[in-house]
Tab-separated table of C-alpha atoms in Angstrom:
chain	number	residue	atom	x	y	z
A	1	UNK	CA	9.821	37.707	74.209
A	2	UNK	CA	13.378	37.276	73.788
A	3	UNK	CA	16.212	40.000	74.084
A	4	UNK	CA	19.726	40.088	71.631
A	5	UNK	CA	22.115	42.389	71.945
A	6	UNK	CA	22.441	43.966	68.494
A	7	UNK	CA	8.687	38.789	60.521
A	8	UNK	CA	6.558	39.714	59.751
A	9	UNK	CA	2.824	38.411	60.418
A	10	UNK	CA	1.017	40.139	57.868
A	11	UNK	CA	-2.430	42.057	58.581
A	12	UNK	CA	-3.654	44.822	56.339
A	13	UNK	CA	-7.233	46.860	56.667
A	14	UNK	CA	-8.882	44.976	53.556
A	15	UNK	CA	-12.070	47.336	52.699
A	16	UNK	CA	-15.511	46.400	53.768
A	17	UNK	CA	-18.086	48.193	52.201
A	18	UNK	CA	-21.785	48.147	53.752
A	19	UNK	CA	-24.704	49.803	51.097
A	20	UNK	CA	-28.238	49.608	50.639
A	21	UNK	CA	-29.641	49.827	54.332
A	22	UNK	CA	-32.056	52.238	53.483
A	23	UNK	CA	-34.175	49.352	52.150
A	24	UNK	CA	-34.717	47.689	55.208
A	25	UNK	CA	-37.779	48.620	57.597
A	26	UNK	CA	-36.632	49.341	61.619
A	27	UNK	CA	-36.559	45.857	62.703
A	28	UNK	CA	-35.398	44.253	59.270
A	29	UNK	CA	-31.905	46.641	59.522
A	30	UNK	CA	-31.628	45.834	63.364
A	31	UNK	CA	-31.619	42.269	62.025
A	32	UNK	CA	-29.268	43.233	59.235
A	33	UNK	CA	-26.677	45.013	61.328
A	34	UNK	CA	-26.725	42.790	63.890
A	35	UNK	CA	-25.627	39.740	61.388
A	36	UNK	CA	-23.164	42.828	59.684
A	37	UNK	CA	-21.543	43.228	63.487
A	38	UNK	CA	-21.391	39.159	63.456
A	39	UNK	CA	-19.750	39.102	60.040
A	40	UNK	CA	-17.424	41.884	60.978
A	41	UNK	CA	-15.707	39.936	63.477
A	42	UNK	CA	-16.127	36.878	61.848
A	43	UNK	CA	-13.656	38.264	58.966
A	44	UNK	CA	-11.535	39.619	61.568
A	45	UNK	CA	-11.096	36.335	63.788
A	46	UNK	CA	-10.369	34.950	60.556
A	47	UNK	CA	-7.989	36.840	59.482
A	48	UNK	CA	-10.094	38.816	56.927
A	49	UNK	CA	-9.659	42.614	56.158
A	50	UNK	CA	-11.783	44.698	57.922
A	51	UNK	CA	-11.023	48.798	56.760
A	52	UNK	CA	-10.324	50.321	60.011
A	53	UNK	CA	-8.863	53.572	62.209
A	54	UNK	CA	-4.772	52.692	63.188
A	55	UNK	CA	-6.562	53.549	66.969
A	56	UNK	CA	-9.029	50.852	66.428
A	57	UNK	CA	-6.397	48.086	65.207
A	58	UNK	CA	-4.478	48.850	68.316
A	59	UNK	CA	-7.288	48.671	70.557
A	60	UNK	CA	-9.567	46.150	69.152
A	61	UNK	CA	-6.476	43.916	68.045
A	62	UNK	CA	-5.815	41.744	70.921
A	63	UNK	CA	-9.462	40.393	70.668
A	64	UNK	CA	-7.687	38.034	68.153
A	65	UNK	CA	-5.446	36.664	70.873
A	66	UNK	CA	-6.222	33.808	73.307
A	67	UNK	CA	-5.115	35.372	77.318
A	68	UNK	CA	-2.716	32.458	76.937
A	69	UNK	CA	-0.915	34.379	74.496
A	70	UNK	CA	2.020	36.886	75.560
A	71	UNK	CA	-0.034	39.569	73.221
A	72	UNK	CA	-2.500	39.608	75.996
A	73	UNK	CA	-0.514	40.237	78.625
A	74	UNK	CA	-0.155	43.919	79.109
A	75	UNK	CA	-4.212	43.785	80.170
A	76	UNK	CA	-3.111	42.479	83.086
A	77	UNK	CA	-1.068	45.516	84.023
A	78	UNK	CA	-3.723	48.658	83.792
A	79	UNK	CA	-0.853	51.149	83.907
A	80	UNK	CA	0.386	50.049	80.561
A	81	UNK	CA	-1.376	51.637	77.319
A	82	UNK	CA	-2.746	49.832	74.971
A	83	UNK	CA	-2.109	51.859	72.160
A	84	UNK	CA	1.501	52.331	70.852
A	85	UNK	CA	3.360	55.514	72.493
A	86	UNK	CA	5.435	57.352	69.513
A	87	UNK	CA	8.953	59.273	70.140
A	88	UNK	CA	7.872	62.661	69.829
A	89	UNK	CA	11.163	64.557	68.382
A	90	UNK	CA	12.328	67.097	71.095
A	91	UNK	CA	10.222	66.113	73.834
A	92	UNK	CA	12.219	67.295	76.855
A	93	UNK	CA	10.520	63.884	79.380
A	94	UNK	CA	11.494	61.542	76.850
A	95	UNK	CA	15.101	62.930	76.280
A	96	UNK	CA	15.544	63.390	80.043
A	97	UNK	CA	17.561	59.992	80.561
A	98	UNK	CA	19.598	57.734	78.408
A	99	UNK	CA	17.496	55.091	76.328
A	100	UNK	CA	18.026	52.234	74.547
A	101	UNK	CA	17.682	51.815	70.929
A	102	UNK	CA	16.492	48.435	69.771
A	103	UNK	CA	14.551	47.004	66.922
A	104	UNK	CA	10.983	44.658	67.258
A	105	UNK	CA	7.283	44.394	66.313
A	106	UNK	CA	4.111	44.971	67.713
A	107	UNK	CA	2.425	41.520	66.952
A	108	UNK	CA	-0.635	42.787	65.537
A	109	UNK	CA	1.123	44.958	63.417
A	110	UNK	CA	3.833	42.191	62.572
A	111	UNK	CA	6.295	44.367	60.994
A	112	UNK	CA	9.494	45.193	62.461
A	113	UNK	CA	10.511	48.670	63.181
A	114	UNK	CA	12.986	50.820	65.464
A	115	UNK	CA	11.699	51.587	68.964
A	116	UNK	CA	13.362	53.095	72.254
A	117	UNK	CA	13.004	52.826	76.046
A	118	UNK	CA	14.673	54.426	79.012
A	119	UNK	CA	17.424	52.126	80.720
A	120	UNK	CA	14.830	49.692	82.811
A	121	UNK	CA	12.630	49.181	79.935
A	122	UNK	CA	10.177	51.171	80.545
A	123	UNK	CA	8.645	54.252	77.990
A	124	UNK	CA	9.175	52.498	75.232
A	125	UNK	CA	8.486	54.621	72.207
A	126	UNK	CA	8.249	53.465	68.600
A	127	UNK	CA	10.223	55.664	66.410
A	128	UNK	CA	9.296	54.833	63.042
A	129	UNK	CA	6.116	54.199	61.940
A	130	UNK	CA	5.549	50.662	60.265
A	131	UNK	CA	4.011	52.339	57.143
A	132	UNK	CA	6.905	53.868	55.396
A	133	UNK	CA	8.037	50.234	55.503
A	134	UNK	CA	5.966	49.923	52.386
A	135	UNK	CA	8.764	48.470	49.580
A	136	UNK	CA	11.533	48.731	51.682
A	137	UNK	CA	13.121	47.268	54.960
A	138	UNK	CA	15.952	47.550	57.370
A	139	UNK	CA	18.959	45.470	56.717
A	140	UNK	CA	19.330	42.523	58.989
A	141	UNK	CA	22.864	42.883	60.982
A	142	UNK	CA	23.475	46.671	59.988
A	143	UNK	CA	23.536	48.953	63.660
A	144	UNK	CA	21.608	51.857	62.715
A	145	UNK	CA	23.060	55.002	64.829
A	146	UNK	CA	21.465	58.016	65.883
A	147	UNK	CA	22.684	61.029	65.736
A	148	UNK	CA	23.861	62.769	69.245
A	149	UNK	CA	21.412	65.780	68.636
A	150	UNK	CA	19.149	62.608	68.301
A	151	UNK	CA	17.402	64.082	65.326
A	152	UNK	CA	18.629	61.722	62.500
A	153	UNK	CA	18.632	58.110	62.507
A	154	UNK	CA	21.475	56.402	59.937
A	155	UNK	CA	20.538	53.055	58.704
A	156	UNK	CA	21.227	50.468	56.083
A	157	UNK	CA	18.094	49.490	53.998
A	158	UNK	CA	17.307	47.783	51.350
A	159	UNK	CA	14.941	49.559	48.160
A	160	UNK	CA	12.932	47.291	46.128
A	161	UNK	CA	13.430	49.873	43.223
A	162	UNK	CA	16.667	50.839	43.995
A	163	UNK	CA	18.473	47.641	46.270
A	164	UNK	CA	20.615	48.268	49.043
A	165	UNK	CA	21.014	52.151	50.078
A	166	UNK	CA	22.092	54.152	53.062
A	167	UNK	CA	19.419	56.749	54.278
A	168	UNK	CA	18.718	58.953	57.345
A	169	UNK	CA	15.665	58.418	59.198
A	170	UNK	CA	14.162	62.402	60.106
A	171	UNK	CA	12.445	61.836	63.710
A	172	UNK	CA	11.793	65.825	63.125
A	173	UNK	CA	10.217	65.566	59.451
A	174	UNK	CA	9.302	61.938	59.860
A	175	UNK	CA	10.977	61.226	56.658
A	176	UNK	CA	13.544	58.974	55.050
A	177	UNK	CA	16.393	60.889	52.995
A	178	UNK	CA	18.399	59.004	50.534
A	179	UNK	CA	22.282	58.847	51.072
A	180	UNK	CA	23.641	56.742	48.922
A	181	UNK	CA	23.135	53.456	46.930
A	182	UNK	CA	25.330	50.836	47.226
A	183	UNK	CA	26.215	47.326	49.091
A	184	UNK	CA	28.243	46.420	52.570
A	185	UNK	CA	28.202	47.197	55.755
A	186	UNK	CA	28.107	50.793	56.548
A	187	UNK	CA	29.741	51.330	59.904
A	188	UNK	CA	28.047	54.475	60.660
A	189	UNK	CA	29.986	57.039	62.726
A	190	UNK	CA	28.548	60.902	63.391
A	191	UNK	CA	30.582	63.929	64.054
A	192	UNK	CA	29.477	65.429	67.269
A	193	UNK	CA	27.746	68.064	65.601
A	194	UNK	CA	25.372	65.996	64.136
A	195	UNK	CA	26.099	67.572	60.709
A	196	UNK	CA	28.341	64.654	58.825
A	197	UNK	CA	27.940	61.376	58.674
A	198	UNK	CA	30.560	58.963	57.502
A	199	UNK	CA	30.151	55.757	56.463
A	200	UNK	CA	31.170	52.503	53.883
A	201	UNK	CA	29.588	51.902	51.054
A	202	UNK	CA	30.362	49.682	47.546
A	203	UNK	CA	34.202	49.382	49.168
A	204	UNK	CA	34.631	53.564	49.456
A	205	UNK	CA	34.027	55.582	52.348
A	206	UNK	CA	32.052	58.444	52.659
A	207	UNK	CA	30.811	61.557	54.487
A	208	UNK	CA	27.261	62.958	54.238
A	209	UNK	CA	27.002	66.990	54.970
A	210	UNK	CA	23.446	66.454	56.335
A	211	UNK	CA	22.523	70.783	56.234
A	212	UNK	CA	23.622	70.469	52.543
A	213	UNK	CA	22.573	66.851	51.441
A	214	UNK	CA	26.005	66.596	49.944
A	215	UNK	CA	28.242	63.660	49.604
A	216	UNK	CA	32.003	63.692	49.402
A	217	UNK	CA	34.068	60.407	49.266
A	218	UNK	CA	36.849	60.445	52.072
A	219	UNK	CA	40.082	58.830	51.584
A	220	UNK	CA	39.506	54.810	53.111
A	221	UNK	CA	40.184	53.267	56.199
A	222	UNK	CA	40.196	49.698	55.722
A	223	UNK	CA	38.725	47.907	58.994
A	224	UNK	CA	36.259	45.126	60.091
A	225	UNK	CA	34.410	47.940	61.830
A	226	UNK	CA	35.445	52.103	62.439
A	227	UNK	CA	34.452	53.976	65.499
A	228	UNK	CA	34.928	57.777	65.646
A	229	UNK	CA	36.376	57.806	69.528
A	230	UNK	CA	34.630	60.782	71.699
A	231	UNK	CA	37.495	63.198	70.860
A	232	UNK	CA	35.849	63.298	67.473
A	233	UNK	CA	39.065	62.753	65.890
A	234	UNK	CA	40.655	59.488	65.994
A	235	UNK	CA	39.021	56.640	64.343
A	236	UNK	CA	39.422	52.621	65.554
A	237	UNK	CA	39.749	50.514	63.352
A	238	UNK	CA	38.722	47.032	64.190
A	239	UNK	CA	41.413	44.358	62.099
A	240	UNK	CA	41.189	40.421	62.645
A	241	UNK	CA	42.788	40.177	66.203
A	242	UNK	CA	44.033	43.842	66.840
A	243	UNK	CA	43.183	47.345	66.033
A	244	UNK	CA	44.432	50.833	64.587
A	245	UNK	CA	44.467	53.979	65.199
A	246	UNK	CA	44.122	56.441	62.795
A	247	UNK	CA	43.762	60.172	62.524
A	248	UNK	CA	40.504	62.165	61.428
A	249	UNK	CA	42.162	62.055	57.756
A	250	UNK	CA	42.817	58.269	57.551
A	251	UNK	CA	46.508	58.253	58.789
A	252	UNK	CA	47.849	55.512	60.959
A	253	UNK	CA	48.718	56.744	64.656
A	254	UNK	CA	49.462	53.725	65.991
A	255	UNK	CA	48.931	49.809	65.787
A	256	UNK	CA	48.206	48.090	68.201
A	257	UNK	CA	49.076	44.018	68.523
A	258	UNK	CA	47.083	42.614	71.424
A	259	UNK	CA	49.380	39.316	71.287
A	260	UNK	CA	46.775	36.577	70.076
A	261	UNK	CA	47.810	34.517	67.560
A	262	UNK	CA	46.657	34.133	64.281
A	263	UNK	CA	43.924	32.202	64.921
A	264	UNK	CA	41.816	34.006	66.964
A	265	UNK	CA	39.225	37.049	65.705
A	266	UNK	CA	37.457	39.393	67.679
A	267	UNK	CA	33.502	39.313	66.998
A	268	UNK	CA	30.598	41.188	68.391
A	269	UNK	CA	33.381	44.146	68.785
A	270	UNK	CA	32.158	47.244	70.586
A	271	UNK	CA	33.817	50.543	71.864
A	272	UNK	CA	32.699	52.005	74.912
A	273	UNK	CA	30.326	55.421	74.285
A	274	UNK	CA	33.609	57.108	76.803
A	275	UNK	CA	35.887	55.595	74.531
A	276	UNK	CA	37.712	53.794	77.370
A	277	UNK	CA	37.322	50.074	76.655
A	278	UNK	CA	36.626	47.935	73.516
A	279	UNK	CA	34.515	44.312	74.130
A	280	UNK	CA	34.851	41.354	71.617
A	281	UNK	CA	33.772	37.596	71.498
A	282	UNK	CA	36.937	35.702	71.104
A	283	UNK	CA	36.580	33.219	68.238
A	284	UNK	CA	38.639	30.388	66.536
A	285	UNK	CA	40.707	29.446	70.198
A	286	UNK	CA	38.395	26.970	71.697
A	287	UNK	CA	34.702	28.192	73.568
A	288	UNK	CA	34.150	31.468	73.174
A	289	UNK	CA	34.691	33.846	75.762
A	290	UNK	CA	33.639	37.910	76.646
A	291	UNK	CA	37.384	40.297	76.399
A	292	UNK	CA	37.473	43.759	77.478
A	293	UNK	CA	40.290	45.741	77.116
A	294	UNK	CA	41.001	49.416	78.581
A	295	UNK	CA	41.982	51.408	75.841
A	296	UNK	CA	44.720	53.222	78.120
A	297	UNK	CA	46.765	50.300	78.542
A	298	UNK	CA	45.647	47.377	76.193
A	299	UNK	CA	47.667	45.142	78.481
A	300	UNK	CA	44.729	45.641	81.095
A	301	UNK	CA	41.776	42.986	79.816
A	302	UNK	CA	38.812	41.023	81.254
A	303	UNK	CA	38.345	37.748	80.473
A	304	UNK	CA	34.889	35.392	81.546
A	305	UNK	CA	33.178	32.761	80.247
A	306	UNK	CA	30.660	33.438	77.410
A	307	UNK	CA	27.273	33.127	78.782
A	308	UNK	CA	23.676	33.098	76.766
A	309	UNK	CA	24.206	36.789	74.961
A	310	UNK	CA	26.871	38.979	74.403
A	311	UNK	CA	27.037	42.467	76.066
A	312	UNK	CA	26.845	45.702	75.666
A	313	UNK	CA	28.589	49.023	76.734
A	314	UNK	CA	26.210	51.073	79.671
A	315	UNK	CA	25.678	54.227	79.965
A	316	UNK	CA	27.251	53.961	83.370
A	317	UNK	CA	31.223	53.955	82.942
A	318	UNK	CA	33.080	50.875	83.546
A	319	UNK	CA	29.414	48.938	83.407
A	320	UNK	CA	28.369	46.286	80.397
A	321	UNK	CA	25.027	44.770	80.383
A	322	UNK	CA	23.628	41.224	78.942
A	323	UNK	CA	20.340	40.283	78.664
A	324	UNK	CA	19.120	37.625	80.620
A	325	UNK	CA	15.431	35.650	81.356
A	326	UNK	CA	13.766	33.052	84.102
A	327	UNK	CA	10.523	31.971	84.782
A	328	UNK	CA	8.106	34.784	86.420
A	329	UNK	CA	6.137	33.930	89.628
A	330	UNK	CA	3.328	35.114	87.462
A	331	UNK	CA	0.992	32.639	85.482
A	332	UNK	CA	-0.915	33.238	82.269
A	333	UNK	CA	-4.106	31.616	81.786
A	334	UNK	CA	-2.891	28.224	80.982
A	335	UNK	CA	-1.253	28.150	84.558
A	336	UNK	CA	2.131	28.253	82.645
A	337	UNK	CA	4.715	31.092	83.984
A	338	UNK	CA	5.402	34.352	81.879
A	339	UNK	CA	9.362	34.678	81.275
A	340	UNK	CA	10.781	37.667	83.207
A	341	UNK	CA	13.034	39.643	81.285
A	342	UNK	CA	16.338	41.467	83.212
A	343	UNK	CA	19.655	42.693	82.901
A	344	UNK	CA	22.942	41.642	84.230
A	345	UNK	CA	24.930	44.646	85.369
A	346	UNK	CA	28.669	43.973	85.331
A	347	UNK	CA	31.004	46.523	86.759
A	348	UNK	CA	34.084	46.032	85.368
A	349	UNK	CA	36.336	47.532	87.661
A	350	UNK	CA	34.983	45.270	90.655
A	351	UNK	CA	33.357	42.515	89.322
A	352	UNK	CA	30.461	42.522	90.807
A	353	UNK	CA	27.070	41.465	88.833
A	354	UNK	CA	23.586	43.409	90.080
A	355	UNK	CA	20.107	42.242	88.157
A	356	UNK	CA	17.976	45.154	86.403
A	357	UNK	CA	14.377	43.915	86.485
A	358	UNK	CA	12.880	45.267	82.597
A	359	UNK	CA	9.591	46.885	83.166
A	360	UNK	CA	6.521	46.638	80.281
A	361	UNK	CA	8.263	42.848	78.755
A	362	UNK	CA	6.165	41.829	76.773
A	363	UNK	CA	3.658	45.081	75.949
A	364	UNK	CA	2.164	45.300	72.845
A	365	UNK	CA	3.099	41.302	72.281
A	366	UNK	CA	6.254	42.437	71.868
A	367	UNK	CA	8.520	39.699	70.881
A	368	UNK	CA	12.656	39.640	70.271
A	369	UNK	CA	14.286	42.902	71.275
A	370	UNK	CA	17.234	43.315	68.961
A	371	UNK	CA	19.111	45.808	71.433
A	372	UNK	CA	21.660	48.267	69.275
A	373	UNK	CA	23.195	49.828	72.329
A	374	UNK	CA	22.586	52.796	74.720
A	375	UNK	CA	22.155	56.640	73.191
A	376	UNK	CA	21.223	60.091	74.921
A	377	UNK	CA	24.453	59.885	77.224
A	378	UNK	CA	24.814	63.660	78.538
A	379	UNK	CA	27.525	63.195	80.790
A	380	UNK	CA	29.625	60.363	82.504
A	381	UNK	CA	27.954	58.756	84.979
């Protein structure tokens, strides 16, 4: 498994359809289903289609896998279920802490989907079945964003039928409701009522009225990237190497030059959920290194080295977090060690870096974690 901050094997039930039993005598259809029961999991070793219960692909699945595999793994750990735990919508447990939204695959299923899991990894809940999947998929590179009520779920897709679209993902109805068509990125932002959406799309911007299903265009904001800060007010607007403030409306409040020259551009940009930093990847002066600047006074940044990943905002203040792996003290079957997957905690104020062990790596055969950022933030921590 590998983690990034920010497939598909393909199984389907094929039917297998047994008749004409009743022929047999007693010992002649003990013979037959025996060599049935053989053929059965012949097919399915193979790879063949074998019509069967979602609960029995999830249980009867790993079967395929060597114990050298990673898919195996989880039956070493007896606490972890088997089966895939869904994100119930309103569950008060589940919605107790702050999670993190990411996107992966359960390897038997081999379709990518969104998923979520408190802070240390652990609960992790799939949040949209792999089904509705059917002639349609995620875009690659859009951030989806939930809603703060987190009913809704705004992502970029892309329609067979009708191409690229922007559509809310109902955890409550467990449906997908059409936006808009168009192309672009979307830049999703959410009014803290959870009742507009506002977005990019086809080089206009937008807002969705979610209780009405109604869409209004909004005058434009031009920007790499927009982020709605928590006042619910003023918008950033990320620009090549500096950014903009701009009322609720679309009028500038202030610009604001962060003295790099021409060449440099900020990528990977991020605003802090407490709307107190930004983070960027410099690029186009030399190696690339990890900026932070307090939104306060922009002449206050962090500057380090770049290291394997890029980070992302906590749900602590003043913390960022990068994923990280090393070798476990742990040995699959082969004798070979599983990789242990943690986070490095970086307070920004002191500098000091603390590891966050992730529980349940690898469940499921779960492989890259494409990690979105951190939602469900009641209060500052």
């Amino acid at each position: 498994m590998s983690l990034i901050s920010e497939n598909t094997a393909r199984f389907k039930p094929l039917l297998h359809s047994i008749t004409n039993i009743k022929a047999f005598s007693k010992s002649a259809r003990s013979s037959a289903m025996i060599l049935l029961s053989i053929t059965t999991l012949l097919l399915t070793g193979c790879g063949g289609d074998v019509k069967t219960s979602e609960k029995q692909v999830v249980e009867e699945q790993p079967r395929r896998f060597s114990k050298d595999k990673l898919a195996y793994r989880h039956t070493y750990h007896p606490e972890w279920p088997k089966e895939v735990r869904n994100e119930v919508y309103g569950d008060k447990e589940t919605f107790s802490t702050p999670r993190i939204l990411f996107r992966a695959e359960v390897e038997w299923i081999g379709i990518e989907t969104l998923f979520s899991a408190r802070m240390d990894g652990s609960d992790r809940r799939r949040i949209i079945p792999e089904s509705v999947f059917t002639g349609k998929n995620m875009v690659d590179g859009h951030k989806p964003v939930r809603s703060p009520d987190n009913r809704y779920i705004a992502i970029s897709m892309y329609n067979n039928e009708l191409g690229y679209t922007r559509e809310l993902w109902d955890t409550k109805t467990q449906q997908f409701i059409l936006m808009s068509e168009g192309y672009g990125y979307a830049h999703f932002n959410w009014t803290k009522d959870s009742e507009n959406v506002i977005f990019y799309v086809s080089g206009k911007h937008y807002n969705y009225h979610v209780p009405t299903k109604t869409l209004t265009e909004r005058p434009i904001i031009y920007s790499n990237g927009l982020y709605l800060l928590p006042d619910g007010q003023t918008f950033l607007a990320h620009k090549k190497n500096e950014y903009w403030l701009h009322d609720f409306n679309g009028d500038v409040i202030e610009k604001v030059d962060l003295g790099y020259n021409n060449h440099l551009s900020m990528r990977s940009f991020k605003v802090s959920p407490f709307g107190d930093y930004i983070y960027f990847l410099s690029e186009g002066l030399g190696a690339s290194q990890n900026y932070w600047i307090n939104l306060s006074d922009p002449s206050k940044r962090i500057i380090s080295p770049r290291k394997a990943d890029t980070y992302f905002f906590s749900d602590k203040k003043n913390k960022v977090l990068s994923p990280a792996s090393r070798d476990s003290t742990e040995l699959m079957g082969n004798g070979r060690p599983y990789p242990d997957y943690y986070f490095i905690e970086l307070d920004l104020i002191t500098k000091q870096e603390k590891e966050i062990l992730l529980k349940e790596s690898n469940i499921w055969g779960m492989g890259t974690l494409r990690i979105f950022g951190v939602f469900n933030i009641k209060d500052e921590q």
